[in-house]
Each structure stands twice: as structure tokens, then as C-alpha cells.
Short mmCIF file of C-alpha atoms and ligand atoms in Angstrom, two decimals:
data_model
loop_
_atom_site.label_atom_id
_atom_site.label_comp_id
_atom_site.label_asym_id
_atom_site.label_seq_id
_atom_site.Cartn_x
_atom_site.Cartn_y
_atom_site.Cartn_z
CA MET A 1 18.64 3.88 -9.92
CA ASN A 2 17.13 5.61 -12.99
CA VAL A 3 13.43 5.17 -13.62
CA SER A 4 12.73 3.61 -17.03
CA LEU A 5 8.97 3.00 -16.72
CA VAL A 6 6.25 5.08 -15.06
CA VAL A 7 3.27 2.86 -14.26
CA PHE A 8 -0.06 4.63 -13.75
CA GLN A 9 -2.43 2.71 -11.48
CA GLY A 10 -5.78 3.60 -9.93
CA PRO A 11 -9.57 3.27 -10.05
CA SER A 12 -11.52 3.70 -13.24
CA ALA A 13 -11.77 7.38 -14.27
CA SER A 14 -9.37 8.50 -11.55
CA GLY A 15 -7.42 10.29 -14.29
CA LYS A 16 -4.57 7.87 -15.16
CA SER A 17 -4.68 8.38 -18.94
CA THR A 18 -5.10 12.13 -18.53
CA LEU A 19 -1.99 12.43 -16.38
CA GLN A 20 -0.12 10.05 -18.68
CA ALA A 21 -0.94 12.21 -21.70
CA LEU A 22 0.09 15.40 -19.87
CA LEU A 23 3.39 13.84 -18.83
CA GLY A 24 4.06 13.29 -22.51
CA LEU A 25 6.38 10.28 -22.26
CA PRO A 26 6.40 7.60 -24.97
CA ARG A 27 3.58 5.22 -24.07
CA ILE A 28 3.56 1.47 -24.09
CA VAL A 29 0.32 0.47 -25.81
CA THR A 30 -1.32 -2.56 -24.23
CA TRP A 31 -3.88 -5.00 -25.66
CA THR A 32 -7.56 -5.34 -24.84
CA SER A 33 -10.54 -7.38 -25.96
CA ARG A 34 -12.96 -4.58 -25.06
CA ALA A 35 -14.47 -2.41 -27.79
CA PRO A 36 -12.97 1.04 -28.41
CA ARG A 37 -14.72 3.99 -26.77
CA ALA A 38 -15.68 6.98 -28.89
CA GLY A 39 -12.47 8.70 -29.93
CA GLU A 40 -10.14 5.80 -29.04
CA LEU A 41 -7.81 4.67 -31.81
CA ASP A 42 -6.42 1.21 -32.48
CA GLY A 43 -2.66 1.14 -31.96
CA VAL A 44 -2.76 4.44 -30.08
CA ASP A 45 -4.99 3.96 -27.04
CA TYR A 46 -4.87 0.17 -27.17
CA HIS A 47 -4.30 -2.64 -29.59
CA PHE A 48 -7.95 -3.69 -29.88
CA ALA A 49 -8.35 -7.37 -30.75
CA PRO A 50 -10.77 -10.25 -30.19
CA ARG A 51 -10.30 -12.20 -26.94
CA GLN A 52 -9.14 -15.23 -28.97
CA THR A 53 -6.22 -13.20 -30.35
CA LEU A 54 -5.10 -12.22 -26.86
CA GLU A 55 -5.53 -15.79 -25.63
CA ARG A 56 -3.45 -17.10 -28.55
CA MET A 57 -0.70 -14.57 -27.73
CA LYS A 58 -0.81 -15.62 -24.09
CA ASP A 59 -0.63 -19.33 -24.97
CA ALA A 60 2.29 -18.64 -27.36
CA GLY A 61 4.20 -16.95 -24.52
CA ASP A 62 4.02 -13.53 -26.19
CA MET A 63 2.49 -11.76 -23.17
CA LEU A 64 4.41 -10.48 -20.17
CA GLU A 65 1.16 -10.42 -18.21
CA THR A 66 -2.60 -10.45 -18.69
CA SER A 67 -5.51 -9.41 -16.52
CA GLU A 68 -9.28 -9.83 -16.54
CA TYR A 69 -11.23 -6.63 -15.96
CA ARG A 70 -15.03 -6.41 -16.12
CA GLY A 71 -15.40 -9.31 -18.53
CA HIS A 72 -12.56 -8.34 -20.85
CA LEU A 73 -8.97 -9.49 -21.21
CA TYR A 74 -6.10 -6.98 -21.11
CA GLY A 75 -2.41 -7.64 -21.58
CA THR A 76 1.10 -6.29 -22.08
CA SER A 77 3.00 -7.94 -24.88
CA LEU A 78 6.61 -8.94 -24.31
CA ALA A 79 7.52 -7.17 -27.56
CA SER A 80 6.16 -3.86 -26.27
CA ILE A 81 8.13 -3.95 -23.03
CA GLU A 82 11.37 -5.32 -24.50
CA GLY A 83 13.08 -1.97 -25.04
CA THR A 84 12.15 -0.82 -21.54
CA ALA A 85 13.70 -3.90 -19.96
CA ARG A 86 16.89 -3.13 -21.95
CA GLY A 87 16.88 0.44 -20.61
CA ALA A 88 15.96 2.21 -23.86
CA GLY A 89 14.67 5.45 -22.30
CA LEU A 90 11.83 6.56 -20.07
CA ARG A 91 8.33 5.30 -21.00
CA SER A 92 4.92 5.05 -19.39
CA ILE A 93 2.10 2.54 -19.18
CA VAL A 94 -1.36 2.26 -17.58
CA LEU A 95 -1.89 -1.00 -15.70
CA ASP A 96 -4.08 -2.42 -12.95
CA ALA A 97 -2.57 -3.54 -9.64
CA SER A 98 -1.66 -7.03 -10.86
CA GLY A 99 0.09 -5.63 -13.93
CA ALA A 100 1.93 -3.08 -11.79
CA ARG A 101 3.24 -5.92 -9.59
CA VAL A 102 4.58 -7.71 -12.67
CA ALA A 103 6.28 -4.50 -13.86
CA ARG A 104 7.89 -4.14 -10.43
CA ALA A 105 9.06 -7.77 -10.49
CA LEU A 106 10.56 -7.29 -13.97
CA LEU A 107 12.16 -3.88 -13.51
CA GLY A 108 12.57 -3.45 -9.75
CA GLU A 109 13.15 0.19 -8.83
CA ARG A 110 13.41 1.13 -12.50
CA ALA A 111 9.58 0.96 -12.44
CA LEU A 112 7.96 3.91 -10.66
CA LEU A 113 4.47 2.89 -9.55
CA LEU A 114 2.38 6.04 -9.60
CA GLY A 115 -1.02 5.75 -7.90
CA VAL A 116 -3.75 8.06 -9.13
CA ALA A 117 -6.58 8.72 -6.67
CA ALA A 118 -9.86 10.60 -6.94
CA SER A 119 -12.98 10.34 -4.80
CA ARG A 120 -15.69 7.84 -5.69
CA ALA A 121 -18.04 10.75 -6.49
CA GLU A 122 -15.46 12.32 -8.82
CA CYS A 123 -14.91 9.01 -10.63
CA GLU A 124 -18.68 8.49 -10.92
CA ALA A 125 -19.20 11.97 -12.39
CA ARG A 126 -16.36 11.44 -14.88
CA LEU A 127 -17.71 8.04 -15.96
CA LEU A 128 -21.13 9.63 -16.48
CA ALA A 129 -19.60 12.45 -18.50
CA ARG A 130 -17.73 9.83 -20.58
CA GLY A 131 -21.09 8.37 -21.57
CA SER A 132 -21.11 5.21 -19.44
CA ASP A 133 -24.55 3.90 -18.56
CA ALA A 134 -25.68 3.11 -15.00
CA ALA A 135 -24.74 -0.58 -15.24
CA GLN A 136 -21.24 0.18 -16.57
CA ILE A 137 -20.69 2.79 -13.86
CA ALA A 138 -21.81 0.36 -11.15
CA ALA A 139 -19.55 -2.39 -12.54
CA ARG A 140 -16.51 -0.10 -12.67
CA LEU A 141 -17.11 1.45 -9.25
CA ALA A 142 -17.61 -2.00 -7.68
CA GLY A 143 -13.82 -2.28 -7.63
CA TYR A 144 -13.24 1.24 -6.30
CA ASP A 145 -12.44 0.41 -2.64
CA GLU A 146 -10.11 -2.46 -3.60
CA GLU A 147 -8.34 -0.31 -6.21
CA ILE A 148 -7.84 2.53 -3.71
CA ALA A 149 -6.51 0.04 -1.13
CA ALA A 150 -4.09 -1.36 -3.72
CA LEU A 151 -2.50 2.08 -4.11
CA SER A 152 -0.61 1.30 -0.89
CA GLY A 153 1.73 -0.73 -3.12
CA CYS A 154 2.64 2.38 -5.13
CA ASP A 155 5.78 4.49 -4.72
CA LEU A 156 3.85 7.72 -4.96
CA ILE A 157 0.15 8.63 -4.89
CA VAL A 158 -1.25 11.73 -6.55
CA ARG A 159 -4.78 13.00 -6.11
CA SER A 160 -6.33 13.98 -9.39
CA GLY A 161 -9.14 15.97 -7.83
CA ASP A 162 -12.01 17.55 -9.65
CA GLY A 163 -12.01 21.00 -11.07
CA ALA A 164 -9.68 22.52 -13.56
CA LEU A 165 -7.59 20.05 -15.53
CA GLU A 166 -4.76 22.59 -15.17
CA ARG A 167 -4.36 21.15 -11.67
CA ALA A 168 -3.40 17.87 -13.32
CA GLY A 169 -0.81 19.86 -15.28
CA GLU A 170 0.59 21.11 -11.97
CA ILE A 171 0.88 17.52 -10.72
CA VAL A 172 2.85 16.64 -13.83
CA GLN A 173 5.19 19.60 -13.41
CA ALA A 174 5.91 18.41 -9.85
CA LEU A 175 6.67 14.92 -11.13
CA ARG A 176 9.10 15.83 -13.88
CA PRO A 177 12.13 16.51 -11.65
CA LEU A 178 11.56 13.22 -9.81
CA LEU A 179 11.75 11.40 -13.11
CA GLY A 180 14.51 13.39 -14.69
CA ALA A 181 12.00 13.98 -17.50
N1 LIG B 1 -8.44 16.23 -12.63
C1 LIG B 1 -9.52 16.10 -13.40
N2 LIG B 1 -10.56 16.96 -13.26
C2 LIG B 1 -11.66 16.80 -14.03
N3 LIG B 1 -11.83 15.82 -14.97
C3 LIG B 1 -10.83 14.95 -15.15
C4 LIG B 1 -9.63 15.04 -14.37
N4 LIG B 1 -8.81 14.02 -14.75
C5 LIG B 1 -9.47 13.34 -15.72
N5 LIG B 1 -10.67 13.90 -15.96
C6 LIG B 1 -11.68 13.43 -16.95
O1 LIG B 1 -12.22 12.21 -16.46
C7 LIG B 1 -12.38 11.25 -17.51
C8 LIG B 1 -11.58 9.98 -17.17
O2 LIG B 1 -10.20 10.33 -17.17
P1 LIG B 1 -9.10 9.28 -17.62
O3 LIG B 1 -9.51 8.63 -18.90
O4 LIG B 1 -7.81 9.99 -17.56
O5 LIG B 1 -9.22 8.24 -16.44
P2 LIG B 1 -8.58 6.76 -16.33
O6 LIG B 1 -8.20 6.59 -14.91
O7 LIG B 1 -7.53 6.58 -17.36
O8 LIG B 1 -9.89 5.92 -16.67
P3 LIG B 1 -10.12 4.36 -17.05
O9 LIG B 1 -9.24 3.50 -16.20
O10 LIG B 1 -11.56 4.14 -16.76
O11 LIG B 1 -9.81 4.22 -18.52
C9 LIG B 1 -11.92 11.93 -18.80
O12 LIG B 1 -13.07 12.40 -19.47
C10 LIG B 1 -11.06 13.09 -18.30
O13 LIG B 1 -11.10 14.20 -19.16
N1 LIG B 2 -2.75 -5.75 -15.98
C1 LIG B 2 -3.11 -4.95 -17.01
N2 LIG B 2 -4.04 -3.99 -16.82
C2 LIG B 2 -4.32 -3.20 -17.86
C3 LIG B 2 -3.71 -3.34 -19.11
N3 LIG B 2 -4.21 -2.40 -19.94
C4 LIG B 2 -5.10 -1.70 -19.22
N4 LIG B 2 -5.17 -2.18 -17.97
C5 LIG B 2 -6.06 -1.76 -16.88
O1 LIG B 2 -7.36 -2.21 -17.17
C6 LIG B 2 -8.33 -1.40 -16.50
C7 LIG B 2 -9.45 -1.01 -17.43
O2 LIG B 2 -9.00 -0.20 -18.48
P1 LIG B 2 -10.03 0.60 -19.40
O3 LIG B 2 -9.20 1.23 -20.48
O4 LIG B 2 -11.05 -0.37 -19.92
O5 LIG B 2 -10.68 1.63 -18.51
C8 LIG B 2 -7.57 -0.19 -15.98
O6 LIG B 2 -7.35 -0.37 -14.57
C9 LIG B 2 -6.25 -0.26 -16.69
O7 LIG B 2 -5.23 0.26 -15.91
C10 LIG B 2 -2.74 -4.38 -19.28
O8 LIG B 2 -2.17 -4.60 -20.35
N5 LIG B 2 -2.49 -5.14 -18.20
#
């Protein structure tokens, strides 16, 4: 069975978006009610919208799935996933464990669930470097153990350890043949 969607899953700051960018596949952009971080662009990193907009989309049946994370609503629109369900080429997406389960239910083995792991200390240091304050770091790391445990549902787990980001490039090179990418 050919993979049509690579789903990146893992704790906050484990390196999901970094690996996704290095892999260089077309990305499915999801929706969020949280504010953009410095450098994040609307329509590129996320579709940023007020919670009411996401709730209206959900009520109208326009969302494949939604998830609450640290006081904000996130969701994958049906429109964004439509081509993938029809088999229109390999794409990637970053989702939490509940979203990954929905992708698996929709696409079966055509979804490759890729777990991204890093130690709690590595995630903490990366969150700090990203400019998160102590309360934000504590809130995000509160889910760390559960998010690591949830990686057991993934097809493959990669460790995005600290140090040179070139190591992440090596991970991606190892993945390409598996994906036919
Ligand atoms: N292997 C690595 N070594 C060192 N730093 C890394 C590594 N991977 C990612 N980083 C850095 O850690 C930060 C978080 O990475 P990234 O945004 O990829 O994580 P994420 O899992 O997508 O995070 P979140 O779920 O919180 O959005 C970024 O500043 C990134 O440059
Ligand atoms: N189930 C979904 N999870 C999503 C979606 N978009 C992002 N996410 C996950 O949310 C958290 C937090 O993301 P962040 O950008 O604020 O750090 C992270 O685990 C993402 O994987 C979605 O549409 N559905």
C-alpha cells in the first residue's frame, strides 16, 4: 500500500515541524485559534482564526477533526484533506494523537504515523529558546509523559535528539526510501 500522508506526532518542541520542513513534502495546513508565534505566517504555518470561526466550521461539518490543546482549538478541514483521501500524491501534516487516530481511520495504511521523540530536557530547552515563558513551558510539558506514551500507536518513532540539526537531516534521508519520496 502506498503512503499518501505522513503524520508527525509527538510532544511539544520534539522537532515535528523541523523534520516536516526537512522532508520537504507538500504540507496540509491546519487551523488554530492560538495566536501566531514570531515568524509564523497565516496560511503557511497555520490558518489562524478566532475560536468562533473554527467552531462555526465544526458545526457546519467542514472539519474532519478538531482537538483542544492548552486552551486553544485546532482542526483539520475536510477541504484540506480531500485530495489526500483521493490519493493525489504524498503530503504531510502535524497532528496530536487524537488527530493521528482520525487520519489512520480515514486512510488506513496510506497514513504513516511518524512519532517524533526527544527528552523532556531537550524539549524544555527548545521551548525556552523559542521564547516561551515558565508558565507556557510548564503547561506544554505537563502533557509530555502522555504524549510520549501515545507514540506507541505510531508506525515508526524517530528520536530528534539535541545537537546539530544536520542529524535531523540524516533522519529524513533515512525516511525517504521508506516513503518512496
Ligand atoms: N534535533 C534538534 N536539535 C536541536 N534543536 C532542534 C532540533 N529539532 C528542532 N529543534 C528546535 O527546537 C524548536 C522546536 O522545534 P519544532 O518547532 O520543530 O518542534 P515541534 O515538535 O513542531 O513543536 P510544537 O509542537 O511545540 O509546535 C525549534 O526552535 C527548532 O529549531
Ligand atoms: N488534532 C489536531 N492536532 C493539531 C492540529 N494542528 C496542530 N495540532 C497539534 O496541536 C499541538 C500544538 O501545536 P502548536 O503549534 O501550538 O505547538 C501539537 O501537538 C500539534 O501536533 C490539528 O489540526 N488537529
